[in-house]
C-alpha positions as a Markdown table, in Angstrom:
| # | Residue | x | y | z |
|---|---|---|---|---|
| 1 | Met | -17.7 | 23.5 | -7.3 |
| 2 | Glu | -15.9 | 20.7 | -5.4 |
| 3 | Lys | -14.8 | 21.7 | -1.9 |
| 4 | Ser | -11.1 | 21.6 | -1.0 |
| 5 | Ala | -10.0 | 18.9 | 1.4 |
| 6 | Gln | -9.4 | 21.5 | 4.1 |
| 7 | Glu | -12.9 | 22.9 | 3.7 |
| 8 | Trp | -14.5 | 19.5 | 3.7 |
| 9 | Leu | -12.6 | 18.3 | 6.8 |
| 10 | Arg | -13.4 | 21.5 | 8.7 |
| 11 | Gly | -17.1 | 20.8 | 8.1 |
| 12 | Ala | -16.8 | 17.2 | 9.4 |
| 13 | Thr | -16.9 | 15.7 | 12.8 |
| 14 | Phe | -15.2 | 12.7 | 14.4 |
| 15 | Lys | -17.2 | 9.5 | 14.4 |
| 16 | Glu | -14.8 | 6.7 | 15.5 |
| 17 | Val | -11.3 | 5.3 | 15.4 |
| 18 | Leu | -11.2 | 2.7 | 12.8 |
| 19 | Gly | -7.7 | 1.4 | 13.8 |
| 20 | Ser | -4.2 | 2.3 | 14.7 |
| 21 | Asp | -0.7 | 1.0 | 14.3 |
| 22 | Ala | 1.7 | 1.9 | 17.1 |
| 23 | Ser | 4.8 | 0.6 | 15.2 |
| 24 | His | 4.1 | 3.0 | 12.3 |
| 25 | Lys | 2.7 | 5.8 | 14.5 |
| 26 | Ser | -0.5 | 5.7 | 12.5 |
| 27 | Leu | -4.2 | 6.4 | 13.2 |
| 28 | Phe | -7.2 | 5.7 | 11.0 |
| 29 | Val | -10.2 | 7.8 | 11.8 |
| 30 | Leu | -13.8 | 7.9 | 10.4 |
| 31 | Val | -15.3 | 11.3 | 10.0 |
| 32 | Glu | -18.7 | 12.5 | 8.8 |
| 33 | His | -19.4 | 15.8 | 7.0 |
| 34 | Ala | -22.5 | 17.9 | 7.8 |
| 35 | Asn | -23.8 | 17.0 | 4.3 |
| 36 | Gly | -23.9 | 13.3 | 5.3 |
| 37 | Glu | -20.8 | 12.2 | 3.4 |
| 38 | Lys | -18.3 | 10.0 | 5.3 |
| 39 | Gly | -14.5 | 10.2 | 5.0 |
| 40 | Val | -11.5 | 8.3 | 6.2 |
| 41 | Leu | -8.6 | 10.3 | 7.6 |
| 42 | Leu | -5.2 | 8.5 | 7.7 |
| 43 | Met | -2.6 | 10.1 | 9.9 |
| 44 | Asn | 1.1 | 9.1 | 10.2 |
| 45 | Lys | 3.7 | 10.9 | 12.2 |
| 46 | Ser | 6.5 | 12.0 | 9.9 |
| 47 | Ala | 10.0 | 10.7 | 10.4 |
| 48 | Phe | 12.5 | 13.0 | 12.1 |
| 49 | Ser | 14.6 | 15.3 | 9.9 |
| 50 | Glu | 18.3 | 14.5 | 10.0 |
| 51 | Lys | 19.3 | 18.0 | 8.9 |
| 52 | Ala | 21.7 | 19.7 | 11.4 |
| 53 | Glu | 19.7 | 22.9 | 11.5 |
| 54 | Asp | 16.5 | 21.1 | 12.3 |
| 55 | Ile | 18.1 | 19.0 | 15.1 |
| 56 | Ser | 19.7 | 22.1 | 16.5 |
| 57 | Ala | 16.2 | 23.8 | 16.5 |
| 58 | Ile | 14.8 | 20.9 | 18.5 |
| 59 | Ile | 17.6 | 21.1 | 21.0 |
| 60 | Lys | 17.3 | 24.8 | 21.5 |
| 61 | Ser | 13.5 | 25.0 | 21.7 |
| 62 | Ala | 12.6 | 21.7 | 23.3 |
| 63 | Asp | 10.2 | 21.9 | 26.3 |
| 64 | Leu | 10.9 | 18.9 | 28.5 |
| 65 | Thr | 8.4 | 17.3 | 30.9 |
| 66 | Glu | 10.1 | 14.8 | 33.2 |
| 67 | Ile | 8.6 | 11.3 | 33.4 |
| 68 | Met | 11.3 | 9.6 | 35.5 |
| 69 | Lys | 14.9 | 10.3 | 36.5 |
| 70 | Asn | 17.4 | 7.7 | 37.9 |
| 71 | Asp | 21.0 | 8.8 | 38.2 |
| 72 | Ile | 22.2 | 9.8 | 34.8 |
| 73 | Tyr | 19.1 | 8.4 | 33.0 |
| 74 | Gly | 16.1 | 10.5 | 32.4 |
| 75 | Asn | 12.8 | 9.9 | 30.5 |
| 76 | Tyr | 11.0 | 13.0 | 29.2 |
| 77 | Asp | 8.1 | 14.1 | 27.0 |
| 78 | Ile | 9.5 | 16.7 | 24.7 |
| 79 | Ala | 7.4 | 19.4 | 22.9 |
| 80 | Ile | 9.2 | 20.4 | 19.7 |
| 81 | Pro | 8.4 | 23.2 | 17.2 |
| 82 | Ser | 5.3 | 22.4 | 15.2 |
| 83 | Asn | 7.0 | 22.7 | 11.8 |
| 84 | Leu | 9.3 | 19.8 | 12.9 |
| 85 | Asn | 6.4 | 17.7 | 14.2 |
| 86 | Leu | 4.2 | 17.3 | 11.1 |
| 87 | Val | 1.6 | 14.6 | 10.6 |
| 88 | Lys | 1.5 | 13.2 | 7.1 |
| 89 | Ser | -2.1 | 12.5 | 6.2 |
| 90 | Gln | -4.4 | 11.2 | 3.5 |
| 91 | Leu | -8.1 | 12.1 | 3.4 |
| 92 | Ile | -10.4 | 9.8 | 1.4 |
| 93 | Tyr | -13.8 | 11.4 | 0.8 |
| 94 | Pro | -16.6 | 10.7 | 0.1 |
| 95 | Ala | -15.7 | 7.2 | 1.4 |
| 96 | Asn | -18.0 | 4.2 | 0.8 |
| 97 | Asp | -18.5 | 1.2 | 2.9 |
| 98 | Lys | -15.7 | -0.7 | 1.1 |
| 99 | Val | -13.1 | 2.0 | 1.8 |
| 100 | Ile | -14.2 | 2.2 | 5.4 |
| 101 | Ala | -14.0 | -1.5 | 5.9 |
| 102 | Lys | -10.5 | -1.5 | 4.4 |
| 103 | Tyr | -9.2 | 0.6 | 7.3 |
| 104 | Arg | -11.2 | -0.9 | 10.1 |
| 105 | Gln | -9.1 | -3.1 | 12.3 |
| 106 | Glu | -10.6 | -6.6 | 12.9 |
| 107 | Glu | -9.5 | -10.1 | 13.7 |
| 108 | Lys | -7.9 | -11.9 | 10.7 |
| 109 | Phe | -8.1 | -15.4 | 9.4 |
| 110 | Val | -5.8 | -17.4 | 7.1 |
| 111 | Ile | -7.2 | -18.5 | 3.7 |
| 112 | Arg | -5.4 | -21.2 | 1.6 |
| 113 | Glu | -6.6 | -20.5 | -1.9 |
| 114 | Thr | -6.1 | -23.4 | -4.4 |
| 115 | Ala | -6.2 | -22.8 | -8.1 |
| 116 | Glu | -9.7 | -24.2 | -8.1 |
| 117 | Asp | -10.7 | -21.9 | -5.3 |
| 118 | Tyr | -9.5 | -18.9 | -7.3 |
| 119 | Arg | -11.5 | -19.9 | -10.4 |
| 120 | Thr | -14.7 | -20.7 | -8.5 |
| 121 | Ile | -14.7 | -18.3 | -5.6 |
| 122 | Thr | -12.2 | -15.5 | -5.9 |
| 123 | Val | -12.9 | -14.5 | -9.5 |
| 124 | Glu | -16.6 | -14.1 | -8.7 |
| 125 | Tyr | -15.5 | -11.9 | -5.7 |
| 126 | Ile | -13.3 | -9.7 | -7.9 |
| 127 | Glu | -16.0 | -9.3 | -10.5 |
| 128 | Lys | -18.6 | -8.3 | -8.0 |
| 129 | Tyr | -16.8 | -6.6 | -5.2 |
| 130 | Gln | -13.5 | -5.2 | -6.3 |
| 131 | Met | -12.5 | -1.6 | -5.6 |
| 132 | Asp | -13.3 | 0.9 | -8.3 |
| 133 | Leu | -10.2 | 1.3 | -10.5 |
| 134 | Lys | -11.1 | 4.8 | -11.8 |
| 135 | Trp | -8.2 | 6.4 | -9.8 |
| 136 | Val | -5.8 | 3.9 | -11.4 |
| 137 | Tyr | -6.8 | 4.7 | -14.9 |
| 138 | Asn | -6.7 | 8.4 | -14.1 |
| 139 | Val | -3.0 | 8.0 | -13.2 |
| 140 | Leu | -2.2 | 5.8 | -16.2 |
| 141 | Ser | -3.8 | 8.3 | -18.5 |
| 142 | Lys | -2.1 | 11.2 | -16.7 |
| 143 | Asn | -5.4 | 12.8 | -16.0 |
| 144 | Lys | -4.3 | 12.9 | -12.3 |
| 145 | Glu | -0.9 | 12.9 | -10.6 |
| 146 | Ala | 1.1 | 13.2 | -13.8 |
| 147 | Asp | 3.6 | 15.4 | -12.1 |
| 148 | Arg | 4.4 | 12.5 | -9.7 |
| 149 | Ile | 5.5 | 10.1 | -12.4 |
| 150 | Ile | 9.3 | 9.5 | -12.2 |
| 151 | Tyr | 9.6 | 7.0 | -15.1 |
| 152 | Glu | 7.3 | 5.7 | -17.8 |
| 153 | Asp | 7.6 | 3.0 | -20.4 |
| 154 | Pro | 4.6 | 3.8 | -22.7 |
| 155 | Asp | 4.5 | 0.4 | -24.3 |
| 156 | Pro | 0.8 | -0.7 | -24.0 |
| 157 | Tyr | 1.7 | -4.4 | -23.4 |
| 158 | Asn | 4.9 | -4.5 | -21.4 |
| 159 | Gly | 5.1 | -0.8 | -20.3 |
| 160 | Phe | 4.4 | 0.7 | -16.9 |
| 161 | Ile | 4.6 | 3.9 | -14.9 |
| 162 | Leu | 6.7 | 4.4 | -11.7 |
| 163 | Ala | 5.7 | 7.0 | -9.1 |
| 164 | Pro | 6.1 | 7.6 | -5.3 |
| 165 | Asp | 3.4 | 5.9 | -3.3 |
| 166 | Ile | 1.1 | 8.3 | -1.6 |
| 167 | Lys | 2.2 | 6.9 | 1.8 |
| 168 | Trp | 5.8 | 8.3 | 1.2 |
| 169 | Asp | 6.7 | 11.9 | 1.7 |
| 170 | Gly | 9.2 | 11.7 | -1.2 |
| 171 | Val | 12.0 | 13.0 | 1.1 |
| 172 | Thr | 12.8 | 10.5 | 3.8 |
| 173 | Met | 15.0 | 7.9 | 2.1 |
| 174 | Glu | 14.6 | 5.4 | 5.0 |
| 175 | Asn | 10.9 | 5.2 | 4.1 |
| 176 | Leu | 11.3 | 5.2 | 0.4 |
| 177 | Tyr | 8.2 | 3.7 | -1.2 |
| 178 | Val | 7.6 | 3.6 | -5.0 |
| 179 | Leu | 4.9 | 1.9 | -6.9 |
| 180 | Ala | 5.0 | 0.5 | -10.5 |
| 181 | Met | 1.6 | 0.1 | -12.3 |
| 182 | Ile | 1.4 | -1.6 | -15.6 |
| 183 | His | -0.3 | 0.0 | -18.6 |
| 184 | Arg | -2.0 | -3.3 | -19.8 |
| 185 | Arg | -5.5 | -3.7 | -18.4 |
| 186 | Gly | -6.9 | -7.1 | -17.4 |
| 187 | Val | -3.9 | -8.4 | -15.5 |
| 188 | Arg | -5.4 | -8.3 | -12.0 |
| 189 | Ser | -2.8 | -10.0 | -9.8 |
| 190 | Ile | 0.0 | -12.6 | -9.9 |
| 191 | Arg | -2.7 | -15.2 | -10.5 |
| 192 | Asp | -2.9 | -13.9 | -14.1 |
| 193 | Leu | 0.8 | -14.1 | -14.8 |
| 194 | Thr | 2.5 | -16.7 | -17.0 |
| 195 | Ala | 5.9 | -17.1 | -18.6 |
| 196 | Asp | 4.7 | -14.9 | -21.4 |
| 197 | Asp | 4.7 | -12.0 | -19.0 |
| 198 | Leu | 8.4 | -12.4 | -18.1 |
| 199 | Pro | 9.6 | -9.6 | -20.4 |
| 200 | Met | 7.2 | -7.2 | -18.7 |
| 201 | Leu | 8.3 | -8.3 | -15.2 |
| 202 | Glu | 12.0 | -8.1 | -16.0 |
| 203 | Asn | 11.4 | -4.7 | -17.6 |
| 204 | Ile | 9.7 | -3.5 | -14.5 |
| 205 | Arg | 12.4 | -4.8 | -12.2 |
| 206 | Ser | 15.4 | -3.5 | -14.2 |
| 207 | Arg | 14.0 | -0.1 | -15.1 |
| 208 | Ser | 12.5 | 0.6 | -11.7 |
| 209 | Leu | 15.7 | -0.2 | -9.8 |
| 210 | Val | 17.8 | 1.9 | -12.2 |
| 211 | Thr | 15.4 | 4.8 | -11.9 |
| 212 | Ile | 15.3 | 4.6 | -8.1 |
| 213 | Arg | 19.1 | 4.6 | -8.0 |
| 214 | Glu | 19.5 | 7.5 | -10.4 |
| 215 | Lys | 16.8 | 9.7 | -8.7 |
| 216 | Tyr | 17.2 | 8.8 | -5.1 |
| 217 | Gly | 20.6 | 7.3 | -4.8 |
| 218 | Val | 19.4 | 4.0 | -3.3 |
| 219 | Arg | 21.2 | 0.9 | -4.4 |
| 220 | Pro | 19.2 | -2.0 | -6.0 |
| 221 | Asp | 20.4 | -4.4 | -3.2 |
| 222 | Gln | 18.8 | -2.1 | -0.6 |
| 223 | Ile | 15.3 | -2.3 | -2.2 |
| 224 | Arg | 12.6 | -4.9 | -1.6 |
| 225 | Ala | 10.3 | -5.4 | -4.6 |
| 226 | Tyr | 7.1 | -7.3 | -4.1 |
| 227 | Phe | 3.5 | -7.9 | -5.0 |
| 228 | His | 0.7 | -8.1 | -2.5 |
| 229 | Tyr | -1.5 | -11.2 | -2.7 |
| 230 | Gln | -4.2 | -10.5 | -2.4 |
| 231 | Pro | -3.7 | -6.9 | -3.6 |
| 232 | Ser | -5.7 | -4.0 | -2.3 |
| 233 | Phe | -6.8 | -3.2 | -5.9 |
| 234 | Phe | -6.9 | -5.6 | -8.8 |
| 235 | His | -4.7 | -4.0 | -11.4 |
| 236 | Leu | -1.2 | -5.5 | -11.4 |
| 237 | His | 1.3 | -3.3 | -9.5 |
| 238 | Val | 4.7 | -3.8 | -7.8 |
| 239 | His | 5.9 | -2.2 | -4.6 |
| 240 | Phe | 9.5 | -1.0 | -4.3 |
| 241 | Val | 10.4 | -0.2 | -0.7 |
| 242 | Ser | 13.6 | 0.6 | 1.2 |
| 243 | Leu | 14.9 | -2.3 | 3.2 |
| 244 | Lys | 15.1 | 0.2 | 6.1 |
| 245 | Tyr | 11.3 | 0.6 | 6.1 |
| 246 | Asp | 9.0 | -1.8 | 7.8 |
| 247 | Ala | 6.2 | -1.1 | 5.4 |
| 248 | Pro | 2.6 | -2.1 | 6.2 |
| 249 | Ala | 1.5 | -5.5 | 4.7 |
| 250 | Ser | 5.1 | -6.5 | 3.8 |
| 251 | Thr | 5.0 | -9.7 | 5.8 |
| 252 | Thr | 5.1 | -13.3 | 4.4 |
| 253 | Leu | 1.3 | -13.6 | 4.5 |
| 254 | Ser | 0.9 | -10.5 | 2.3 |
| 255 | Ala | 4.0 | -10.0 | 0.2 |
| 256 | Val | 5.3 | -12.1 | -2.7 |
| 257 | Leu | 8.8 | -11.0 | -3.9 |
| 258 | Leu | 9.1 | -9.9 | -7.5 |
| 259 | Asp | 12.3 | -12.0 | -7.8 |
| 260 | Asp | 10.5 | -15.1 | -6.6 |
| 261 | Val | 7.6 | -14.5 | -9.1 |
| 262 | Ile | 10.1 | -14.2 | -12.0 |
| 263 | Asn | 12.0 | -17.3 | -10.8 |
| 264 | Asn | 8.8 | -19.4 | -10.4 |
| 265 | Leu | 7.6 | -18.5 | -13.9 |
| 266 | Gln | 10.9 | -19.4 | -15.4 |
| 267 | Leu | 10.7 | -22.8 | -13.7 |
| 268 | Val | 7.0 | -23.4 | -14.3 |
| 269 | Pro | 5.4 | -21.2 | -17.0 |
| 270 | Asp | 1.9 | -21.4 | -15.4 |
| 271 | Tyr | 3.0 | -21.6 | -11.8 |
| 272 | Tyr | 0.4 | -19.1 | -10.5 |
| 273 | Lys | -2.3 | -20.8 | -12.4 |
| 274 | Lys | -1.7 | -24.0 | -10.5 |
| 275 | Ser | -0.3 | -23.0 | -7.1 |
| 276 | Thr | -2.0 | -22.7 | -3.7 |
| 277 | Leu | -1.6 | -19.2 | -2.3 |
| 278 | Thr | -2.0 | -18.3 | 1.3 |
| 279 | Phe | -3.2 | -14.9 | 2.6 |
| 280 | Thr | -5.3 | -13.4 | 5.4 |
| 281 | Arg | -8.7 | -11.6 | 5.4 |
| 282 | Lys | -10.6 | -9.7 | 8.0 |
| 283 | Ala | -13.5 | -11.3 | 9.9 |
| 284 | Ser | -16.1 | -9.2 | 8.1 |
| 285 | Asp | -14.5 | -9.6 | 4.7 |
| 286 | Lys | -16.8 | -10.7 | 1.9 |
| 287 | Leu | -14.2 | -13.1 | 0.3 |
| 288 | Leu | -13.8 | -14.9 | 3.7 |
| 289 | Glu | -17.6 | -15.2 | 3.9 |
| 290 | Met | -17.6 | -16.7 | 0.4 |
| 291 | Phe | -14.9 | -19.2 | 1.2 |
| 292 | Arg | -16.8 | -20.2 | 4.4 |
| 293 | Glu | -20.1 | -20.6 | 2.4 |
| 294 | Ala | -18.3 | -22.9 | 0.0 |
| 295 | Gly | -17.0 | -25.0 | 2.8 |
| 296 | Arg | -13.4 | -24.0 | 2.1 |
| 297 | Cys | -12.8 | -22.3 | 5.5 |
| 298 | Glu | -13.9 | -23.1 | 9.0 |
| 299 | Lys | -16.9 | -21.0 | 10.1 |
């Protein structure tokens, strides 16, 4: 019988810090179980509750340690009740080398990928080294996480499912993060899109924004919808994130707006089959190595 996450983690020991993100209050840790399996523990400090009773509880029970005091201004470390100081976490186990590398912080380099580069280098990389998509197909087939789905269009060609991203607690609206994944297989990224896919993209945009508004009360003009290029997994998906949330990998070297993709395909039907796309990769990344071996990036 498979061990629960808690049992597995209690049988593991700390190995190293893979990375951290001070702006998002995140820590990525490598652990190793007594049975030899490795795991990655992702920890993010939860956002503060804005409920009056929770804030009152913090005020009443706060234990202050003074750091500095100058006139009316004081800096303090505050210990607050543990139930109001939760750490949201994700445990990936057993974790293979690809998963571990994904969360290990390293120096990054810019790649400018032409359409020819994509055909001759990147496609080979995807076919040989892409992440296992079993978990994606488990979600799409509702074998896993079916209770998390907030909307589904079951059409096998233009349909999709919409569910909260695992990084979101489902409660804090400032950090709203919802993911749409298409039902159709074989569409790996925006590189595979043409004008023929506009009905699917427009369907995703309209239905997702309506669902988010109906379920969470967040207006469409307060949502940023985008793809990652390159994506962390090669099955087409769209990120819907609150404008208030500075989500990881939402910068211009990672994110491509859904609105821009739709507009580009309306103007040029095979835009992403022809265009040069720019993104970054880590120093040890296999794709960067392949670009360098092909003479397309400086070594």
